[in-house]
Amino acid sequence: MYSNEELKSISTQVRRDIVRMVTLAGCGHPGGSMSSADILTALYFNEMKNDPATWTRDGKGQDVFILSAGHMTPVYYSVLARRGYFPVEELATFRQFGARLQGHPSVRRALPGVFQASGSLGQGLSAAAGIALAKKLDGDSEWVYALCGDGESEEGQIWEAGMFAVFHKLDNLIAMTDWNGQQIDGPVSSVAGEGDLEAKWKAWDWNVVVADGHDFDSIASAFKAAKANKGSGKPTMILFKTEMGHGVDFMAGTHKWHGKAPNAEQCAEAMTQLTQTTLKDF
């Protein structure tokens, strides 16, 4: 198990990677990637059963993660690389023509760690629910995780997947929402007004946990509560309260960095703020 201090060092480096990747590419989605960096760091380095050396896309005998909010590939690729799925240096190829690190996760080039292509918002949770059902039918006791966005949760397919998971008693499914309150057009509350996600998921009869997505103790407690729910017949939704662009002051708390690349000067400024790491840049 990694200590909180070690996790903080990794997540800070992940944020450095995110900013630099998007800057080099001149495009990408840093905002939600920054807000979910602590969540995915804790998931891959402490919570999820995963081994880059033995990973296979069929997912048998291993935990599975699906990035439902598929535009947040900068954080996904950084965490995979830092966990050892592919060379860290490959992060420099983000969004380049012909590269394995496409703007949305792709399985066409067999990037290790990626189980499912995603990016059409709403579809990832359905895929995760299907995998969770397959594991139950196969007698596979491992977990399936999915990360959704709160803006993504305006999609009707999210709610269809929610009904499916309850109907099939998928208590091996742990879904997560990056609840940062922002989406591409502005605050989520001003776009579709989805309201109280906690009350809504409870109404669907999901087990619901609310946690601070930037506090590693709170994140660990949330995963512990989710895993303790196994056997209940209920899937779990962890609502992680986060801040869009977390870690860099001029990016934090605004939708303006949902899908905008920093320029060289802004990247350099961000690097002066993201210094709590013992790792090295790609």
PDB file of N, CA and C in Angstrom, residues 7 23 29 44-45 55 75 85 111 119 137 144 147 164 169 175 186 198 209 213-214 246-247 265 269:
ATOM      1  N   LEU A   7       1.066   8.862  -2.523  1.00  0.00           N
ATOM      2  CA  LEU A   7      -0.030   9.087  -3.463  1.00  0.00           C
ATOM      3  C   LEU A   7      -0.073  10.547  -3.915  1.00  0.00           C
ATOM      4  N   THR A  23      -0.614  20.710 -23.484  1.00  0.00           N
ATOM      5  CA  THR A  23       0.131  21.828 -24.067  1.00  0.00           C
ATOM      6  C   THR A  23       0.882  21.390 -25.315  1.00  0.00           C
ATOM      7  N   HIS A  29      -8.339  17.785 -22.944  1.00  0.00           N
ATOM      8  CA  HIS A  29      -9.283  18.114 -21.877  1.00  0.00           C
ATOM      9  C   HIS A  29      -8.596  18.057 -20.515  1.00  0.00           C
ATOM     10  N   TYR A  44      -5.674   3.084  -8.911  1.00  0.00           N
ATOM     11  CA  TYR A  44      -4.689   2.218  -9.577  1.00  0.00           C
ATOM     12  C   TYR A  44      -3.525   1.817  -8.684  1.00  0.00           C
ATOM     13  N   PHE A  45      -3.179   2.650  -7.718  1.00  0.00           N
ATOM     14  CA  PHE A  45      -2.003   2.343  -6.913  1.00  0.00           C
ATOM     15  C   PHE A  45      -2.336   1.678  -5.575  1.00  0.00           C
ATOM     16  N   TRP A  55      -1.682  -8.148 -17.488  1.00  0.00           N
ATOM     17  CA  TRP A  55      -2.937  -7.578 -17.983  1.00  0.00           C
ATOM     18  C   TRP A  55      -3.362  -8.213 -19.304  1.00  0.00           C
ATOM     19  N   VAL A  75      -5.576  12.167 -17.906  1.00  0.00           N
ATOM     20  CA  VAL A  75      -5.366  11.561 -16.587  1.00  0.00           C
ATOM     21  C   VAL A  75      -5.277  10.044 -16.709  1.00  0.00           C
ATOM     22  N   TYR A  85       2.106   0.460 -17.319  1.00  0.00           N
ATOM     23  CA  TYR A  85       1.467  -0.238 -18.437  1.00  0.00           C
ATOM     24  C   TYR A  85       2.176   0.014 -19.761  1.00  0.00           C
ATOM     25  N   LEU A 111      -3.496  -0.554 -26.818  1.00  0.00           N
ATOM     26  CA  LEU A 111      -2.776   0.112 -25.734  1.00  0.00           C
ATOM     27  C   LEU A 111      -3.015  -0.654 -24.442  1.00  0.00           C
ATOM     28  N   GLY A 119     -16.020   7.488 -25.018  1.00  0.00           N
ATOM     29  CA  GLY A 119     -15.988   8.893 -25.380  1.00  0.00           C
ATOM     30  C   GLY A 119     -17.328   9.387 -25.864  1.00  0.00           C
ATOM     31  N   LEU A 137     -21.783 -14.080 -14.174  1.00  0.00           N
ATOM     32  CA  LEU A 137     -22.150 -15.306 -14.885  1.00  0.00           C
ATOM     33  C   LEU A 137     -20.982 -16.280 -14.977  1.00  0.00           C
ATOM     34  N   VAL A 144     -15.546  -4.409 -10.983  1.00  0.00           N
ATOM     35  CA  VAL A 144     -15.590  -3.564 -12.172  1.00  0.00           C
ATOM     36  C   VAL A 144     -15.815  -2.131 -11.706  1.00  0.00           C
ATOM     37  N   LEU A 147     -15.667   5.388 -14.230  1.00  0.00           N
ATOM     38  CA  LEU A 147     -15.644   6.795 -13.846  1.00  0.00           C
ATOM     39  C   LEU A 147     -16.484   7.594 -14.826  1.00  0.00           C
ATOM     40  N   PHE A 164     -30.413  -1.070 -15.270  1.00  0.00           N
ATOM     41  CA  PHE A 164     -29.908  -2.392 -15.617  1.00  0.00           C
ATOM     42  C   PHE A 164     -29.096  -2.975 -14.467  1.00  0.00           C
ATOM     43  N   LYS A 169     -28.679  -6.909 -10.044  1.00  0.00           N
ATOM     44  CA  LYS A 169     -28.035  -7.016  -8.716  1.00  0.00           C
ATOM     45  C   LYS A 169     -26.519  -7.016  -8.805  1.00  0.00           C
ATOM     46  N   ALA A 175     -19.292   2.292  -9.490  1.00  0.00           N
ATOM     47  CA  ALA A 175     -19.236   3.450 -10.373  1.00  0.00           C
ATOM     48  C   ALA A 175     -18.823   4.671  -9.559  1.00  0.00           C
ATOM     49  N   GLY A 186     -20.534  25.385 -19.208  1.00  0.00           N
ATOM     50  CA  GLY A 186     -20.666  26.183 -17.994  1.00  0.00           C
ATOM     51  C   GLY A 186     -20.952  25.308 -16.795  1.00  0.00           C
ATOM     52  N   GLU A 198     -26.966  12.619  -5.306  1.00  0.00           N
ATOM     53  CA  GLU A 198     -27.035  11.639  -4.208  1.00  0.00           C
ATOM     54  C   GLU A 198     -28.457  11.106  -4.058  1.00  0.00           C
ATOM     55  N   VAL A 209     -22.256   6.509  -1.856  1.00  0.00           N
ATOM     56  CA  VAL A 209     -21.235   7.022  -0.942  1.00  0.00           C
ATOM     57  C   VAL A 209     -20.804   8.385  -1.461  1.00  0.00           C
ATOM     58  N   GLY A 213     -13.023  14.036  -3.200  1.00  0.00           N
ATOM     59  CA  GLY A 213     -12.156  13.463  -4.217  1.00  0.00           C
ATOM     60  C   GLY A 213     -10.749  14.013  -4.241  1.00  0.00           C
ATOM     61  N   HIS A 214     -10.428  14.888  -3.297  1.00  0.00           N
ATOM     62  CA  HIS A 214      -9.063  15.407  -3.189  1.00  0.00           C
ATOM     63  C   HIS A 214      -8.423  15.082  -1.847  1.00  0.00           C
ATOM     64  N   HIS A 246      -8.275  21.267 -10.572  1.00  0.00           N
ATOM     65  CA  HIS A 246      -7.661  21.311  -9.246  1.00  0.00           C
ATOM     66  C   HIS A 246      -6.134  21.191  -9.323  1.00  0.00           C
ATOM     67  N   GLY A 247      -5.453  22.063  -8.572  1.00  0.00           N
ATOM     68  CA  GLY A 247      -4.005  22.013  -8.500  1.00  0.00           C
ATOM     69  C   GLY A 247      -3.307  23.201  -9.118  1.00  0.00           C
ATOM     70  N   GLU A 265       3.511  29.661 -21.876  1.00  0.00           N
ATOM     71  CA  GLU A 265       3.685  30.457 -20.662  1.00  0.00           C
ATOM     72  C   GLU A 265       2.781  29.948 -19.533  1.00  0.00           C
ATOM     73  N   GLU A 269       3.848  28.330 -15.868  1.00  0.00           N
ATOM     74  CA  GLU A 269       3.296  28.807 -14.595  1.00  0.00           C
ATOM     75  C   GLU A 269       2.698  27.645 -13.807  1.00  0.00           C
TER      76      GLU A 269
END
